[in-house]
Structure formats: C-alpha cells, structure tokens
Coordinates of C-alpha atoms in Angstrom, one line a residue:
X13 CA 0.0 0.0 0.0
X14 CA 1.4 3.4 -0.9
X15 CA 1.8 6.0 1.8
X16 CA -1.0 8.7 1.3
X17 CA 0.5 12.1 0.5
X18 CA -1.5 15.0 1.8
X19 CA -0.9 18.7 1.1
X20 CA -2.6 21.1 3.6
X21 CA -3.2 24.7 2.6
X22 CA -3.0 26.6 5.9
X23 CA -1.5 29.9 7.0
X24 CA -1.8 30.3 10.8
X25 CA -2.5 33.6 12.5
X26 CA -0.1 35.4 14.7
X27 CA -2.2 34.8 17.9
X28 CA -2.6 31.1 18.8
X29 CA -6.2 30.0 19.2
X30 CA -8.1 26.8 19.7
X31 CA -8.2 26.1 16.0
X32 CA -4.4 26.2 15.8
X33 CA -4.0 23.7 18.6
X34 CA -6.5 21.4 16.9
X35 CA -4.7 21.7 13.5
X36 CA -1.3 21.0 15.1
X37 CA -2.8 17.9 16.7
X38 CA -4.3 16.8 13.4
X39 CA -1.0 17.2 11.6
X40 CA 0.7 15.1 14.3
X41 CA -2.0 12.4 14.3
X42 CA -2.1 12.1 10.5
X43 CA 1.7 11.7 10.4
X44 CA 1.6 9.2 13.3
X45 CA -1.0 7.2 11.4
X46 CA 1.4 6.9 8.4
X47 CA 0.4 9.8 6.1
X48 CA 3.0 12.1 4.6
X49 CA 1.8 15.7 5.4
X50 CA 3.3 18.7 3.7
X51 CA 2.5 22.4 3.7
X52 CA 3.8 25.6 2.1
X53 CA 5.7 26.3 5.3
X54 CA 5.7 30.0 4.6
X55 CA 8.4 30.1 1.9
X56 CA 9.4 33.7 1.4
X57 CA 10.1 33.9 -2.3
X58 CA 7.2 33.9 -4.7
X59 CA 9.4 32.2 -7.3
X60 CA 10.4 29.6 -4.8
X61 CA 6.8 29.1 -3.8
X62 CA 5.7 28.6 -7.4
X63 CA 8.5 26.0 -8.0
X64 CA 7.6 24.2 -4.8
X65 CA 3.9 24.0 -5.7
X66 CA 4.7 22.7 -9.2
X67 CA 6.8 19.9 -7.7
X68 CA 4.8 19.1 -4.6
X69 CA 1.1 19.2 -5.6
X70 CA 1.1 16.6 -8.5
X71 CA 2.4 13.9 -6.1
X72 CA -0.5 14.5 -3.6
X73 CA -3.6 12.3 -3.5
X74 CA -5.3 14.8 -1.1
X75 CA -5.2 18.6 -1.0
X76 CA -6.9 20.1 2.1
X77 CA -8.0 23.7 2.5
X78 CA -8.3 25.1 6.0
X79 CA -11.1 27.6 6.3
X80 CA -9.6 30.3 8.5
X81 CA -9.5 34.1 7.9
X82 CA -5.7 34.1 7.6
X83 CA -5.7 31.3 5.0
X84 CA -8.5 32.9 3.0
X85 CA -6.7 36.3 3.0
X86 CA -3.4 34.8 1.8
X87 CA -2.9 35.3 -2.0
X88 CA -1.2 31.9 -2.2
X89 CA -4.4 30.1 -1.3
X90 CA -6.0 31.1 -4.5
X91 CA -3.0 29.9 -6.5
X92 CA -3.0 26.5 -4.7
X93 CA -6.8 26.1 -5.3
X94 CA -6.4 26.8 -9.0
X95 CA -3.7 24.2 -9.4
X96 CA -5.7 21.7 -7.2
X97 CA -8.7 22.0 -9.5
X98 CA -6.7 21.2 -12.5
X99 CA -5.1 18.2 -10.8
X100 CA -8.5 17.0 -9.7
X101 CA -9.5 17.0 -13.4
X102 CA -6.3 15.3 -14.6
X103 CA -5.6 12.7 -11.9
X104 CA -7.1 11.1 -8.8
X105 CA -6.6 14.1 -6.6
X106 CA -9.3 14.8 -4.0
X107 CA -10.0 18.2 -2.5
X108 CA -11.2 18.5 1.1
X109 CA -12.2 21.5 3.3
X110 CA -11.5 21.6 7.0
X111 CA -13.2 23.9 9.5
X112 CA -11.2 24.2 12.7
X113 CA -13.6 26.1 14.9
X114 CA -17.0 25.1 16.4
X115 CA -18.5 28.6 16.2
X116 CA -17.9 31.8 14.4
X117 CA -16.6 30.2 11.2
X118 CA -15.5 32.6 8.6
X119 CA -17.3 32.5 5.3
X120 CA -15.5 30.5 2.6
X121 CA -15.5 31.2 -1.1
X122 CA -18.3 29.8 -3.3
X123 CA -15.8 27.5 -5.0
X124 CA -15.3 25.6 -1.7
X125 CA -19.1 24.9 -1.2
X126 CA -19.0 21.5 -3.0
X127 CA -15.8 20.3 -1.3
X128 CA -16.1 17.4 1.2
X129 CA -16.2 19.3 4.5
X130 CA -15.0 18.1 7.9
X131 CA -15.4 20.1 11.1
X132 CA -12.6 19.0 13.4
X133 CA -13.8 21.1 16.3
X134 CA -17.2 19.6 16.8
X135 CA -16.0 16.1 17.5
X136 CA -12.2 15.7 16.9
X137 CA -11.9 11.9 17.4
X138 CA -14.6 11.2 14.9
X139 CA -13.2 13.8 12.4
X140 CA -9.8 12.2 12.7
X141 CA -11.3 8.8 12.1
X142 CA -13.1 10.0 9.0
X143 CA -9.9 11.5 7.6
X144 CA -7.9 8.3 8.2
X145 CA -10.5 6.3 6.3
X146 CA -10.7 8.9 3.5
X147 CA -6.9 8.6 3.1
X148 CA -7.3 4.8 3.0
X149 CA -5.2 4.5 6.2
X150 CA -8.2 2.6 7.5
X151 CA -10.1 0.0 5.6
X152 CA -13.5 0.9 4.1
X153 CA -15.3 -0.4 1.1
X154 CA -16.6 2.9 0.1
X155 CA -15.4 6.4 1.0
X156 CA -18.9 7.7 0.6
X157 CA -20.1 5.6 3.6
X158 CA -18.5 8.1 6.0
X159 CA -20.5 11.3 5.8
X160 CA -19.4 14.8 6.7
X161 CA -20.8 16.0 10.0
X162 CA -24.4 17.3 9.5
X163 CA -26.8 18.9 11.9
X164 CA -28.1 15.5 12.9
X165 CA -24.5 14.4 13.8
X166 CA -23.6 17.5 15.9
X167 CA -24.2 17.9 19.7
X168 CA -27.9 17.4 20.2
X169 CA -30.4 19.3 22.3
X170 CA -33.4 17.6 23.9
X171 CA -36.2 20.0 24.9
X172 CA -34.4 22.8 26.7
X173 CA -31.4 20.8 27.9
X174 CA -28.1 20.5 26.2
X175 CA -26.1 17.3 26.5
X176 CA -22.5 16.3 25.9
X177 CA -21.4 15.8 22.3
X178 CA -22.6 12.3 21.2
X179 CA -19.2 11.1 20.2
X180 CA -19.1 7.6 18.8
X181 CA -22.9 7.1 19.5
X182 CA -22.4 8.4 23.0
X183 CA -25.7 7.9 24.9
X184 CA -27.5 11.2 25.6
X185 CA -28.4 12.3 29.1
X186 CA -32.0 12.5 29.9
X187 CA -33.6 16.0 30.0
X188 CA -34.8 17.4 33.4
X189 CA -38.4 16.8 34.1
X190 CA -40.7 19.7 33.6
X191 CA -44.2 20.0 35.0
X192 CA -46.9 20.3 32.3
X193 CA -50.3 21.8 33.2
X194 CA -53.2 21.4 30.8
X195 CA -56.7 23.0 30.9
X196 CA -59.4 20.5 31.2
X197 CA -62.1 21.0 28.4
X198 CA -65.6 20.9 29.6
X199 CA -69.2 21.5 28.4
X200 CA -72.1 22.3 30.7
X201 CA -75.6 22.9 29.5
X202 CA -77.4 26.0 30.7
X203 CA -80.2 23.9 32.4
X204 CA -77.6 22.1 34.5
X205 CA -75.5 25.3 35.3
X206 CA -77.2 26.1 38.6
X207 CA -77.3 22.6 39.9
X208 CA -73.6 22.1 38.9
X209 CA -72.6 25.4 40.6
X210 CA -74.3 24.4 43.9
X211 CA -72.8 21.0 43.8
X212 CA -69.4 22.5 43.1
X213 CA -69.7 25.0 45.9
X214 CA -70.6 22.2 48.3
X215 CA -67.6 20.2 47.3
X216 CA -65.3 23.2 47.6
X217 CA -66.6 23.8 51.2
X218 CA -66.1 20.2 52.2
X219 CA -62.6 20.1 50.6
X220 CA -61.6 23.3 52.4
X221 CA -62.7 21.9 55.8
X222 CA -60.7 18.6 55.0
X223 CA -57.6 20.6 54.1
X224 CA -57.8 22.6 57.3
X225 CA -58.2 19.5 59.5
X226 CA -55.3 17.7 57.7
X227 CA -53.0 20.6 58.1
X228 CA -53.8 20.8 61.8
X229 CA -52.8 17.2 62.4
X230 CA -50.1 16.7 59.7
X231 CA -47.6 19.5 58.8
X232 CA -47.0 20.1 55.1
X233 CA -43.5 19.1 53.8
X234 CA -41.3 21.9 52.5
X235 CA -42.0 22.9 48.9
X236 CA -39.7 21.3 46.4
X237 CA -37.7 23.5 43.9
X238 CA -39.1 22.6 40.5
X239 CA -36.5 21.3 38.0
X240 CA -33.3 21.9 40.0
X241 CA -31.1 20.6 37.1
X242 CA -29.8 23.4 34.9
X243 CA -27.4 21.5 32.6
X244 CA -24.2 19.5 32.7
X245 CA -20.4 19.6 32.3
X246 CA -18.0 17.0 31.1
X247 CA -14.3 16.4 30.6
X248 CA -12.6 16.6 27.2
X249 CA -9.2 15.6 26.0
X250 CA -6.9 17.6 23.6
X251 CA -4.9 14.4 23.1
X252 CA -1.7 16.4 23.3
X253 CA -0.3 13.5 25.2
X254 CA 3.1 13.3 26.9
X255 CA 5.1 10.1 27.2
X256 CA 3.8 9.5 30.8
X257 CA 0.1 9.9 30.2
X258 CA -0.2 12.9 32.5
X259 CA -0.7 15.6 29.9
X260 CA -3.4 15.9 27.2
X261 CA -6.0 13.6 28.8
X262 CA -9.0 15.1 30.5
X263 CA -7.3 18.5 30.2
X264 CA -10.5 20.4 29.2
X265 CA -14.0 20.9 30.6
X266 CA -17.1 21.9 28.7
X267 CA -20.1 23.4 30.6
X268 CA -23.5 23.6 28.9
X269 CA -26.3 25.2 30.9
X270 CA -29.8 26.2 29.6
X271 CA -32.2 26.5 32.5
X272 CA -30.5 29.6 33.9
X273 CA -31.9 32.7 35.4
X274 CA -30.1 35.9 34.4
X275 CA -27.7 37.5 37.0
X276 CA -28.2 41.1 38.1
X277 CA -27.3 43.9 35.7
X278 CA -23.8 44.4 37.1
X279 CA -23.1 40.8 37.8
X280 CA -21.9 37.8 35.8
X281 CA -21.6 34.0 36.4
X282 CA -18.1 32.6 37.1
X283 CA -17.2 28.9 36.9
X284 CA -14.8 27.2 39.2
X285 CA -13.3 23.7 39.4
X286 CA -13.1 22.7 43.1
X287 CA -11.0 19.9 44.6
X288 CA -12.6 17.0 46.5
X289 CA -15.0 17.6 49.3
X290 CA -12.4 16.7 51.9
X291 CA -10.2 19.5 50.6
X292 CA -12.7 22.3 50.9
X293 CA -12.3 25.1 48.5
X294 CA -8.4 25.2 48.6
X295 CA -6.6 25.1 45.3
X296 CA -9.7 26.1 43.3
X297 CA -9.1 26.6 39.6
X298 CA -10.9 29.6 38.0
X299 CA -12.3 28.5 34.6
X300 CA -13.6 31.9 33.5
X301 CA -16.8 33.8 33.0
X302 CA -19.9 32.0 31.6
X303 CA -20.9 33.2 28.2
X304 CA -23.8 35.7 27.8
X305 CA -27.1 34.1 28.5
X306 CA -29.5 33.8 25.5
X307 CA -32.8 32.0 25.9
X308 CA -31.7 30.8 29.3
X309 CA -28.7 29.1 27.8
X310 CA -24.9 29.8 28.4
X311 CA -21.8 27.8 27.8
X312 CA -18.1 27.7 28.7
X313 CA -15.1 25.7 27.4
X314 CA -12.0 25.6 29.4
X315 CA -8.6 24.0 28.5
X316 CA -5.8 23.7 31.0
X317 CA -3.0 26.0 29.7
X318 CA -0.4 23.3 30.7
X319 CA -2.7 20.4 29.6
X320 CA -2.8 18.9 33.0
X321 CA -5.3 16.2 33.8
X322 CA -8.1 18.2 35.4
X323 CA -9.7 15.0 36.8
X324 CA -6.7 14.8 39.1
X325 CA -7.2 18.4 40.3
X326 CA -10.9 18.6 40.8
X327 CA -14.2 16.8 41.1
X328 CA -16.7 19.5 41.8
X329 CA -18.0 22.5 39.8
X330 CA -19.2 25.7 41.4
X331 CA -20.9 28.7 39.6
X332 CA -21.0 32.0 41.5
X333 CA -22.6 35.4 40.8
X334 CA -20.0 38.1 41.1
X335 CA -19.0 41.6 39.9
X336 CA -18.8 41.8 36.1
X337 CA -16.2 44.5 36.0
X338 CA -13.5 42.7 38.0
X339 CA -12.8 39.0 37.5
X340 CA -12.4 37.3 40.9
X341 CA -9.4 35.1 41.5
X342 CA -11.2 33.0 44.1
X343 CA -14.9 32.2 44.7
X344 CA -16.8 34.7 46.9
X345 CA -17.0 33.6 50.5
X346 CA -20.6 34.9 50.5
X347 CA -22.4 31.6 49.9
X348 CA -25.6 33.5 49.2
X349 CA -24.0 34.3 45.9
X350 CA -23.3 30.6 45.1
X351 CA -25.8 29.8 42.3
X352 CA -25.1 26.3 40.8
X353 CA -23.1 23.3 41.9
X354 CA -22.2 19.8 40.7
X355 CA -19.9 17.0 41.9
X356 CA -18.8 13.5 40.9
X357 CA -20.0 11.2 43.7
X358 CA -17.0 10.5 46.0
X359 CA -16.3 8.7 49.2
X360 CA -14.7 10.0 52.3
X361 CA -12.9 6.8 53.3
X362 CA -9.3 5.9 53.0
X363 CA -9.7 4.5 49.4
X364 CA -9.3 1.0 48.0
X365 CA -6.6 -1.2 49.5
X366 CA -4.3 -3.3 47.3
X367 CA -5.1 -7.0 46.8
X368 CA -1.7 -8.6 46.7
X369 CA -3.0 -11.9 45.3
X370 CA -3.4 -10.5 41.8
X371 CA -2.0 -7.0 42.0
X372 CA -5.3 -5.4 41.4
X373 CA -7.5 -3.3 43.6
X374 CA -10.1 -4.5 46.2
X375 CA -13.2 -2.9 44.7
X376 CA -15.2 -2.9 48.0
X377 CA -16.0 0.6 49.2
X378 CA -14.6 2.3 46.1
X379 CA -16.4 5.5 45.1
X380 CA -17.4 6.5 41.6
X381 CA -14.6 9.1 41.7
X382 CA -12.0 6.5 42.8
X383 CA -12.7 4.2 39.9
X384 CA -12.8 7.0 37.3
X385 CA -9.5 8.4 38.5
X386 CA -7.9 4.9 38.4
X387 CA -9.2 4.5 34.8
X388 CA -8.5 7.9 33.5
X389 CA -5.7 9.5 35.7
X390 CA -3.6 7.3 37.9
X391 CA -4.0 3.7 39.1
X392 CA -2.1 2.4 42.2
X393 CA -1.6 -1.0 40.5
X394 CA 0.5 0.8 37.8
X395 CA 2.5 2.5 40.6
X396 CA 3.3 -0.7 42.5
X397 CA 7.1 -0.8 42.9
X398 CA 6.8 -4.2 44.6
X399 CA 5.6 -5.5 41.3
X400 CA 8.2 -3.6 39.4
X401 CA 5.6 -1.4 37.8
X402 CA 6.0 2.4 37.6
X403 CA 3.5 3.8 35.1
X404 CA 1.8 7.2 35.3
X405 CA -1.6 7.5 33.7
X406 CA -4.8 5.5 34.1
X407 CA -5.6 1.9 33.1
X408 CA -7.9 3.0 30.3
X409 CA -5.3 5.4 29.0
X410 CA -2.7 2.7 28.6
X411 CA -5.2 0.2 27.3
X412 CA -6.1 2.7 24.5
X413 CA -2.5 3.8 23.8
X414 CA -1.0 0.3 23.6
X415 CA -3.8 -1.0 21.3
X416 CA -3.0 2.0 19.0
X417 CA 0.6 1.0 19.0
X418 CA -0.4 -2.6 18.0
X419 CA -2.5 -1.2 15.1
X420 CA 0.3 1.0 13.8
X421 CA 2.8 -1.8 13.9
X422 CA 0.3 -4.1 12.0
X423 CA -0.1 -1.3 9.4
X424 CA 3.7 -0.9 9.1
X425 CA 4.1 -4.7 8.6
X426 CA 1.4 -4.8 5.9
X427 CA 2.6 -1.7 4.0
X428 CA 6.3 -2.6 3.9
X429 CA 5.7 -6.3 3.5
X430 CA 9.3 -7.5 3.8
X431 CA 10.7 -10.3 6.0
X432 CA 12.8 -8.2 8.4
X433 CA 10.0 -5.6 9.1
X434 CA 7.3 -8.3 9.5
X435 CA 9.4 -10.2 12.0
X436 CA 10.3 -7.1 14.0
X437 CA 6.8 -5.7 14.0
X438 CA 5.3 -9.1 15.0
X439 CA 7.7 -9.4 18.0
X440 CA 6.8 -5.9 19.1
X441 CA 3.1 -6.7 18.8
X442 CA 3.5 -9.7 21.0
X443 CA 5.5 -7.7 23.5
X444 CA 2.5 -5.3 23.9
X445 CA -0.1 -8.1 24.0
X446 CA 1.7 -10.6 26.2
X447 CA 3.8 -8.3 28.4
X448 CA 7.4 -8.9 29.5
X449 CA 6.3 -11.7 31.9
X450 CA 4.8 -14.0 29.3
X451 CA 6.0 -13.0 25.8
X452 CA 8.8 -15.7 25.9
X453 CA 6.2 -18.4 25.3
X454 CA 5.3 -16.8 21.9
X455 CA 8.7 -15.9 20.5
X456 CA 12.0 -17.8 19.8
X457 CA 14.3 -18.2 22.8
X458 CA 16.8 -15.5 23.2
X459 CA 14.7 -12.9 21.4
X460 CA 15.1 -9.4 22.9
X461 CA 12.2 -7.4 24.3
X462 CA 11.9 -4.7 21.7
X463 CA 9.5 -2.2 23.2
X464 CA 9.8 0.1 26.2
X465 CA 10.1 -2.2 29.2
X466 CA 8.3 0.2 31.5
X467 CA 5.2 0.3 29.2
X468 CA 5.5 -3.4 28.3
X469 CA 5.6 -4.6 31.9
X470 CA 1.9 -5.3 31.8
X471 CA 0.4 -7.0 28.8
X472 CA -2.8 -6.1 27.1
X473 CA -4.1 -9.6 27.8
X474 CA -4.0 -11.8 30.9
X475 CA -2.4 -15.1 29.8
X476 CA -2.3 -16.7 33.3
X477 CA -5.4 -15.8 35.3
X478 CA -4.3 -17.7 38.3
X479 CA -0.7 -16.5 38.7
X480 CA -0.1 -13.4 36.5
X481 CA 0.8 -10.5 38.8
X482 CA -0.1 -7.8 37.9
X483 CA -2.9 -9.0 35.6
X484 CA -3.2 -7.7 32.0
X485 CA -4.8 -4.3 31.2
X486 CA -8.0 -6.0 30.1
X487 CA -8.4 -7.6 33.5
X488 CA -7.6 -4.4 35.3
X489 CA -10.3 -2.7 33.1
X490 CA -12.8 -5.3 34.1
X491 CA -12.0 -4.9 37.8
X492 CA -12.7 -1.2 37.7
X493 CA -15.8 -1.4 35.5
X494 CA -17.2 -3.9 38.0
X495 CA -16.4 -1.7 40.9
X496 CA -17.8 1.3 39.1
X497 CA -21.1 -0.5 38.4
X498 CA -21.4 -1.2 42.2
X499 CA -20.4 2.3 43.4
X500 CA -22.8 4.3 45.5
X501 CA -25.0 6.8 43.6
X502 CA -24.4 5.2 40.2
X503 CA -27.5 5.6 38.1
X504 CA -29.4 3.1 36.0
X505 CA -28.4 4.9 32.8
X506 CA -24.7 4.8 33.9
X507 CA -24.9 1.1 34.7
X508 CA -26.3 0.4 31.2
X509 CA -23.3 2.4 29.8
X510 CA -20.9 0.4 31.9
X511 CA -22.4 -2.9 30.7
X512 CA -22.0 -1.7 27.1
X513 CA -18.3 -0.7 27.8
X514 CA -17.6 -4.0 29.4
X515 CA -19.1 -5.9 26.4
X516 CA -16.9 -3.8 24.1
X517 CA -13.8 -4.6 26.1
X518 CA -14.7 -8.3 25.7
X519 CA -14.9 -7.8 22.0
X520 CA -11.5 -6.1 21.9
X521 CA -10.0 -9.0 23.8
X522 CA -11.3 -11.5 21.2
X523 CA -9.7 -9.4 18.4
X524 CA -6.4 -9.1 20.3
X525 CA -6.3 -12.9 20.7
X526 CA -6.7 -13.2 16.9
X527 CA -3.9 -10.6 16.4
X528 CA -1.7 -12.6 18.8
X529 CA -2.4 -15.8 16.7
X530 CA -1.6 -13.9 13.4
X531 CA 1.6 -12.5 14.9
X532 CA 2.9 -15.9 16.0
X533 CA 2.1 -17.3 12.5
X534 CA 4.1 -14.5 10.9
X535 CA 7.1 -15.2 13.0
X536 CA 7.1 -18.7 11.6
X537 CA 6.3 -17.5 8.0
X538 CA 6.7 -13.8 7.4
X539 CA 5.4 -14.2 3.8
X540 CA 2.0 -15.4 5.0
X541 CA -0.1 -12.8 3.2
X542 CA -3.4 -13.9 4.7
X543 CA -2.1 -13.6 8.3
X544 CA -0.5 -10.2 7.4
X545 CA -3.8 -8.8 6.1
X546 CA -5.8 -10.3 9.0
X547 CA -3.3 -8.9 11.5
X548 CA -4.1 -5.4 10.2
X549 CA -7.9 -6.0 10.0
X550 CA -8.2 -7.3 13.5
X551 CA -5.9 -4.7 15.1
X552 CA -7.8 -1.9 13.3
X553 CA -11.1 -3.2 14.6
X554 CA -9.7 -3.5 18.1
X555 CA -8.6 0.1 18.1
X556 CA -11.3 1.9 16.0
X557 CA -14.1 -0.6 16.4
X558 CA -16.2 -1.9 13.5
X559 CA -17.9 0.3 11.0
X560 CA -21.7 0.5 11.2
X561 CA -23.0 1.6 7.8
X562 CA -26.4 2.2 9.2
X563 CA -25.1 5.0 11.5
X564 CA -21.9 6.0 9.8
X565 CA -20.1 5.4 13.2
X566 CA -17.3 3.1 14.3
X567 CA -18.4 1.3 17.5
X568 CA -16.8 -1.0 20.0
X569 CA -13.0 -0.3 19.7
X570 CA -10.5 1.2 22.2
X571 CA -11.3 4.7 21.0
X572 CA -15.0 4.1 21.7
X573 CA -14.3 2.6 25.1
X574 CA -12.1 5.4 26.3
X575 CA -14.6 8.0 25.1
X576 CA -17.5 6.3 26.9
X577 CA -15.5 6.0 30.2
X578 CA -14.6 9.6 30.0
X579 CA -18.3 10.4 29.5
X580 CA -19.0 8.7 32.8
X581 CA -17.0 11.4 34.6
X582 CA -19.6 14.0 33.8
X583 CA -21.4 16.5 36.1
X584 CA -25.1 17.2 36.5
X585 CA -25.3 20.9 37.4
X586 CA -28.1 21.8 39.8
X587 CA -29.2 24.9 41.7
X588 CA -26.9 25.3 44.7
X589 CA -28.3 24.5 48.2
X590 CA -26.1 25.2 51.2

C-alpha cells in the first residue's frame, strides 16, 4: 500500500487560538498514522513558492484547504486552489475543506461549497477517524459511507437541555423533568348550570374543611424546587499526550447550561473547578466567565494551559454570581452568591486497598470518583514498585495507547511487506499483548524485548489468570468497571453504559487474541499474506471498532471505550443549596 501524501493549505494567524492547537494535533495524528503531510511552510520567495507548488502538488492524492481568515486572505491560497482544481480533473486528486472552529466560522468562497467538508472542532476523534478512512489508512469499502458532520450528527439538544457531544454514538443524558399543566375541556348545559354550581360549591366547602383538618394534624412538607437541574459539564481531551500519560488527557471541561436565570445587571456568572469535598475550596481553579445568556442558555469551554489532567485536580464545579467589571481570583465567601453546583460522587474513606493476590484493587468501598481516576488518571496498580511497575496514567489510557501501537505496527508490517520488518513488528506486537512476563512463550528463545520495558511490563491480555501478577490491562479494566457499576450513587443509565463498555472490552479481547495468533504465524512464516492482512484488520477493529453503515459510526473499539469511560465522569449541574 502506498503512503498517502496530503498537502494542507493553511496559514496560521499570529495569535494562537483553539483552531491552531487542533490543527497542530491533526498534523501530528495524520503523520503518526502513516500519512505524509506537507504544507507551504511559509516560503518567502514567490518564485520559490511557485516552483515548490509545481513539484509538490502533483504527487499528492489529497489537498486540504483550512477555512480560516488568515488562509483565505493569503494570496497563495487562490494559487493553490487553482492548481488543485486542474489536478482533480487530470488525476485522482481529492479536495477537502477543514473547518477548525465550532462557532464563528469565517465565510468560505463559493468554490469551496461543494468540497467534502470536515469540522474537526465539533468532534475531533470522529473527524480524525473519518480522515484516516478517507486517506485509506483505515479499511473501508466505500469512501462515501463516511459522511461529513451534519446537523443531525452534531451535539444534540433535547427539549431545553443540552447534552455532551454524542461522540461515537455516546448515549445522551435524559432531560430534566418539567411540570406540564393542561386546561381541562368541559361542556355544561345551561339547564344544569345552577345545579352544577351548587354541587361544586358544596364540594369546595367540604374540601376546604378537610384541608384545614389535615394541616392541623399533619404539617406540610417543604415545597420542592421545580427542576433543579440546569445542565451539565463534562471532561474533554486535547490528546496532546506526553510520554507519561499525565498531559493531554481530561485537560478540558465543557459546561453547557440552559435552564438559567439571568444574573443582576452588574453581575456575571463565574465557573470554578473545586477539589474533592475533603479538601474544601483550597486550590480552586478559575475556569472563567460563563458566556452571555441567551434564551436561558450559556456555555463555557476551558482547557488547561499546561494540559494537566483536570480529573486529578478537581471533582466539583461551582458557579458564583459576582462583579462583572473585576474578574475574581477565588470564589466569593458569601455563599448566598453561590448559584449552581455539581460533583462526581465521591467517598470519604481511605480509598481502596491493594489486593496482593493479583496486583489489582479491592473494589469494596470504592467510590465513583475512585474508579474514574484509576481508569483515567492514575491507578495504584500501575504504581506498585513491589511488582516492578511504575507507570503514570490510568488503566484506560494505557489500554487505549497500547492498542493504538499494535494497530500502527500491524499497518507498518502490511505496508512494507518484507521479512525483516514483518518479524520485528510481529515481535513488538506480541510484546505489547503478552507483556514482558509471558511473551517468551510466543517468541523464539533469546529474542530481545523490543518495546519500552516500562510500558510493556503489563500486557494487554491476561495469559495466566491464576498466577499473573499484575494482571493484564483487560483484566484491570474489568475490575474497575465492575467496581464502578457497584459504586454508590451510580444511576441506572450509567450502569447500562458500563455494561456496554464491558461488552466492548470483551470484543476487543477477542480481536487481540486473533492478532496474537496472526503475529505468531508471521514469526514462523513472514510471507503469509493472509495472516498479514488479518493482523491489520483485527488490530484496526480492536482500536477503531467496527464500521456500522447504518449510522456511519465506528463502535466498540478502544477509542469508543475510552470516550465512553470519559463520559461517565460528567457532572449534573443543579441549583446550589447550602
């Protein structure tokens, strides 16, 4: 398979913004997936630019135009587009438009209207997935099966309640209940009017006397606040990962509220990320001012400037009403000005002790926050020096990352298709799947461990359920999903999601077992084309899931699993009650 060559027409502005960060991530991800990505790179001389375009563009299968003000204003964009149109007529060159912002998109030229358009800001993982398949880095029988994001595929709104982006068929949260009052239709004949009125008056007198007597002997309960839910918040990931898994995961928070009352004329709503309940309000992170309220709706998107894992730093959200003119650095101490609040259910106990029999955690007593942090931020099993393990990051993070490495190695083996590469890639794949404890049973004696020993200490699969210590990542995932399902305050909807995630993990395990079988076959016969192709197919399905032509989504892979686990760490924002 030839390496796809992609030219991206993009000229960044002087001031970095969200779109620039997304595009930089896209460039890195496309290159990591095997595409050759080239740009103009701001060559100074017009003559040099013309020569470069004449050489570079004809060799590209894909030419992408980024719809930003700076790119549209640059005179070179028009030149590139003119050449690209000619190439599209003369050869198999495809033109694509990318929109890097979720709102406030600049108007593109009419010539771009018919281009295949991808908005990478609305749902970055799905947008990246679509591009990988468009570039034939992923397998698909028809490029037309994957459609551009339309209004039906964007973040949905139910009634007057916004929900998190439905990434990879993410289940939507239920809307808050609203009381509905209807007038009862009636018809009363004039002859019966007087009789009906007398009877009604008698009934009213009797009812009033009954109410008075009941109130004397049974006090009324306090009135409930109707519909205390005002919206929700959820973690996002920029995916600007570092090597330790501490950066780029859960480094953003989106807040979507739409049952709000407006603050006073000189006041605004400010959003804060608070630490756990035991820590009080110390080390609070200011996330900024909520947007202007329109139709009772306001939003806020926050990204850590250092891309730290925010799930580590906080588990509660507070919204206060404070002075519009001067942005506060800490929440007001006047709790009468605290308006809205949310938290991930958390325990107050000492946490979950280690079970030394299998290196995993004793799930008894673990809170929802405990399990989510162990999956998405830091797991004590991965920090157990007695077991010679020293990994930062959560179990779900490494499960996702290592399966991605397996897929890329399988792709490398299939594309290069030579004996030396196939053998090396097959050994590395087995290193990731088996782990350093058990890979010797699948490779020739004396073979070196070829991947990072720190990352490969724990295998993706558990090969000896009775003695393996620590267990493989799939077993650790199962422990935490089981514990999460039994945690206090878990909802029926969340339990259903956890069951779906667990079923998807089981499906991934089945595919990894097939990948393992293919890899061992290739060590014996590197020229086994069937095993080479199946290796790639199974590893791609394990990472990206399987394509569902009915919905246009990929479901069930490691990306889907990680996204759904992250969705479980969402907040239901309610009216604050002290």
